């Protein structure tokens, strides 16, 4: 079966349980990864259980189909279905994959991620023509798809946009879906929950500006307790014209997420799971784990109080905002030096 891109959303709502081999391929690697993950989640509730979920890099199989077959026919110790996700496949792996298509798939969904291969290749044809197989091509986002991604990501966060901010995002987000999602996740972090729609100025502060990355470098250095990096990146960003409020708002957003994750961790949730439950974007989860370390939720509550007080002083005291911001970030950085 060939699943057209326009049919994908409907498929996720009512997946075909007879499909046991799913090939996702195309030039948009970010979209391939995202859709392969969503397909996997039609069978499993989480991809964190090693008894039910296995990932294999095609390049590590070394032409040995037995290893792939063993994973396909393995039985979960906890019962129920399993997902085997084969990543980085290509035409060179067609024969290897074809050799395991007669395996017992009664308890397993095999999800294959491939790159920019043609519909006419042996790999695509073999999966599409399989009675239990389906293929899905993923191409770079068109304007309509980018608009849908914007609505989905910001809608999940409970945020809305002004019309000029929407137009700006459509024009400045790239064609790679995973990168676009990362940029939108950063925008969500920056905006926080002040109740106002995302404005054009908000969008420009995070997306499409080469200085945006240096802004996040400042926050990373602060939360990792790296005084030297904080001094260098903050000086560079202020010289480039960044505002003190931008740093304070971003620090607030990240500290709220870290506080939430630390709370979960303090209640016995593994840190790698806690960061996900706290809504920390995938691209930032490993970094967040390092920022949390062994610290508890109270630590981040105290850091957040420092940042909130600094923003209030910036708006009410008439003191230089850069000085207030620098002092607050330094205090938080010092607090994060000891684990």
PDB file of N, CA and C in Angstrom, residues 146-180:
ATOM      1  N   UNK A 146       4.021  24.312   6.254  1.00  0.00           N
ATOM      2  CA  UNK A 146       4.674  25.134   7.266  1.00  0.00           C
ATOM      3  C   UNK A 146       3.630  25.811   8.146  1.00  0.00           C
ATOM      4  N   UNK A 147       2.574  26.298   7.521  1.00  0.00           N
ATOM      5  CA  UNK A 147       1.491  26.931   8.282  1.00  0.00           C
ATOM      6  C   UNK A 147       0.847  25.953   9.242  1.00  0.00           C
ATOM      7  N   UNK A 148       0.680  24.712   8.791  1.00  0.00           N
ATOM      8  CA  UNK A 148       0.099  23.679   9.653  1.00  0.00           C
ATOM      9  C   UNK A 148       1.017  23.376  10.829  1.00  0.00           C
ATOM     10  N   UNK A 149       2.331  23.323  10.568  1.00  0.00           N
ATOM     11  CA  UNK A 149       3.294  23.081  11.649  1.00  0.00           C
ATOM     12  C   UNK A 149       3.253  24.209  12.669  1.00  0.00           C
ATOM     13  N   UNK A 150       3.176  25.441  12.200  1.00  0.00           N
ATOM     14  CA  UNK A 150       3.093  26.601  13.099  1.00  0.00           C
ATOM     15  C   UNK A 150       1.867  26.483  13.985  1.00  0.00           C
ATOM     16  N   UNK A 151       0.726  26.182  13.384  1.00  0.00           N
ATOM     17  CA  UNK A 151      -0.521  26.058  14.156  1.00  0.00           C
ATOM     18  C   UNK A 151      -0.430  24.922  15.177  1.00  0.00           C
ATOM     19  N   UNK A 152       0.148  23.794  14.748  1.00  0.00           N
ATOM     20  CA  UNK A 152       0.215  22.627  15.634  1.00  0.00           C
ATOM     21  C   UNK A 152       1.097  22.897  16.851  1.00  0.00           C
ATOM     22  N   UNK A 153       2.317  23.393  16.609  1.00  0.00           N
ATOM     23  CA  UNK A 153       3.275  23.578  17.704  1.00  0.00           C
ATOM     24  C   UNK A 153       2.799  24.667  18.667  1.00  0.00           C
ATOM     25  N   UNK A 154       2.382  25.787  18.119  1.00  0.00           N
ATOM     26  CA  UNK A 154       1.962  26.888  18.992  1.00  0.00           C
ATOM     27  C   UNK A 154       0.605  26.609  19.624  1.00  0.00           C
ATOM     28  N   UNK A 155      -0.238  25.875  18.896  1.00  0.00           N
ATOM     29  CA  UNK A 155      -1.538  25.505  19.457  1.00  0.00           C
ATOM     30  C   UNK A 155      -1.383  24.588  20.661  1.00  0.00           C
ATOM     31  N   UNK A 156      -0.435  23.623  20.570  1.00  0.00           N
ATOM     32  CA  UNK A 156      -0.169  22.721  21.698  1.00  0.00           C
ATOM     33  C   UNK A 156       0.279  23.500  22.935  1.00  0.00           C
ATOM     34  N   UNK A 157       0.957  24.616  22.701  1.00  0.00           N
ATOM     35  CA  UNK A 157       1.456  25.437  23.818  1.00  0.00           C
ATOM     36  C   UNK A 157       0.421  26.461  24.278  1.00  0.00           C
ATOM     37  N   UNK A 158      -0.728  26.485  23.618  1.00  0.00           N
ATOM     38  CA  UNK A 158      -1.772  27.431  23.996  1.00  0.00           C
ATOM     39  C   UNK A 158      -1.473  28.864  23.605  1.00  0.00           C
ATOM     40  N   UNK A 159      -0.687  29.037  22.529  1.00  0.00           N
ATOM     41  CA  UNK A 159      -0.293  30.370  22.083  1.00  0.00           C
ATOM     42  C   UNK A 159      -0.940  30.719  20.748  1.00  0.00           C
ATOM     43  N   UNK A 160      -1.182  31.994  20.556  1.00  0.00           N
ATOM     44  CA  UNK A 160      -1.705  32.494  19.285  1.00  0.00           C
ATOM     45  C   UNK A 160      -0.730  33.513  18.718  1.00  0.00           C
ATOM     46  N   UNK A 161      -0.950  33.902  17.446  1.00  0.00           N
ATOM     47  CA  UNK A 161      -0.045  34.835  16.788  1.00  0.00           C
ATOM     48  C   UNK A 161      -0.821  35.981  16.161  1.00  0.00           C
ATOM     49  N   UNK A 162      -0.158  37.113  16.029  1.00  0.00           N
ATOM     50  CA  UNK A 162      -0.707  38.193  15.221  1.00  0.00           C
ATOM     51  C   UNK A 162      -0.503  37.826  13.756  1.00  0.00           C
ATOM     52  N   UNK A 163      -1.239  38.455  12.876  1.00  0.00           N
ATOM     53  CA  UNK A 163      -1.156  38.112  11.455  1.00  0.00           C
ATOM     54  C   UNK A 163       0.227  38.408  10.876  1.00  0.00           C
ATOM     55  N   UNK A 164       0.848  39.521  11.299  1.00  0.00           N
ATOM     56  CA  UNK A 164       2.181  39.827  10.757  1.00  0.00           C
ATOM     57  C   UNK A 164       3.239  38.862  11.286  1.00  0.00           C
ATOM     58  N   UNK A 165       3.051  38.351  12.509  1.00  0.00           N
ATOM     59  CA  UNK A 165       3.976  37.342  13.038  1.00  0.00           C
ATOM     60  C   UNK A 165       3.831  36.039  12.252  1.00  0.00           C
ATOM     61  N   UNK A 166       2.599  35.692  11.917  1.00  0.00           N
ATOM     62  CA  UNK A 166       2.359  34.477  11.120  1.00  0.00           C
ATOM     63  C   UNK A 166       3.026  34.590   9.762  1.00  0.00           C
ATOM     64  N   UNK A 167       2.859  35.723   9.108  1.00  0.00           N
ATOM     65  CA  UNK A 167       3.485  35.933   7.791  1.00  0.00           C
ATOM     66  C   UNK A 167       5.006  35.850   7.891  1.00  0.00           C
ATOM     67  N   UNK A 168       5.545  36.428   8.947  1.00  0.00           N
ATOM     68  CA  UNK A 168       7.001  36.416   9.131  1.00  0.00           C
ATOM     69  C   UNK A 168       7.517  34.988   9.300  1.00  0.00           C
ATOM     70  N   UNK A 169       6.812  34.195  10.098  1.00  0.00           N
ATOM     71  CA  UNK A 169       7.248  32.817  10.338  1.00  0.00           C
ATOM     72  C   UNK A 169       7.171  31.987   9.059  1.00  0.00           C
ATOM     73  N   UNK A 170       6.121  32.174   8.283  1.00  0.00           N
ATOM     74  CA  UNK A 170       5.980  31.443   7.025  1.00  0.00           C
ATOM     75  C   UNK A 170       7.160  31.714   6.092  1.00  0.00           C
ATOM     76  N   UNK A 171       7.629  32.954   6.096  1.00  0.00           N
ATOM     77  CA  UNK A 171       8.696  33.350   5.175  1.00  0.00           C
ATOM     78  C   UNK A 171      10.081  32.948   5.687  1.00  0.00           C
ATOM     79  N   UNK A 172      10.238  32.846   7.009  1.00  0.00           N
ATOM     80  CA  UNK A 172      11.579  32.676   7.562  1.00  0.00           C
ATOM     81  C   UNK A 172      11.891  31.293   8.108  1.00  0.00           C
ATOM     82  N   UNK A 173      10.873  30.450   8.267  1.00  0.00           N
ATOM     83  CA  UNK A 173      11.162  29.082   8.680  1.00  0.00           C
ATOM     84  C   UNK A 173      11.664  28.298   7.479  1.00  0.00           C
ATOM     85  N   UNK A 174      12.642  27.429   7.699  1.00  0.00           N
ATOM     86  CA  UNK A 174      13.221  26.661   6.604  1.00  0.00           C
ATOM     87  C   UNK A 174      12.324  25.518   6.166  1.00  0.00           C
ATOM     88  N   UNK A 175      12.805  24.761   5.195  1.00  0.00           N
ATOM     89  CA  UNK A 175      12.013  23.671   4.636  1.00  0.00           C
ATOM     90  C   UNK A 175      12.198  22.364   5.403  1.00  0.00           C
ATOM     91  N   UNK A 176      13.220  22.276   6.264  1.00  0.00           N
ATOM     92  CA  UNK A 176      13.424  21.059   7.046  1.00  0.00           C
ATOM     93  C   UNK A 176      12.534  21.115   8.284  1.00  0.00           C
ATOM     94  N   UNK A 177      11.637  20.156   8.386  1.00  0.00           N
ATOM     95  CA  UNK A 177      10.607  20.201   9.422  1.00  0.00           C
ATOM     96  C   UNK A 177      11.185  20.128  10.829  1.00  0.00           C
ATOM     97  N   UNK A 178      12.211  19.292  11.024  1.00  0.00           N
ATOM     98  CA  UNK A 178      12.762  19.152  12.373  1.00  0.00           C
ATOM     99  C   UNK A 178      13.417  20.449  12.841  1.00  0.00           C
ATOM    100  N   UNK A 179      14.101  21.134  11.935  1.00  0.00           N
ATOM    101  CA  UNK A 179      14.722  22.414  12.293  1.00  0.00           C
ATOM    102  C   UNK A 179      13.648  23.465  12.558  1.00  0.00           C
ATOM    103  N   UNK A 180      12.612  23.472  11.723  1.00  0.00           N
ATOM    104  CA  UNK A 180      11.515  24.433  11.925  1.00  0.00           C
ATOM    105  C   UNK A 180      10.847  24.206  13.272  1.00  0.00           C
TER     106      UNK A 180
END
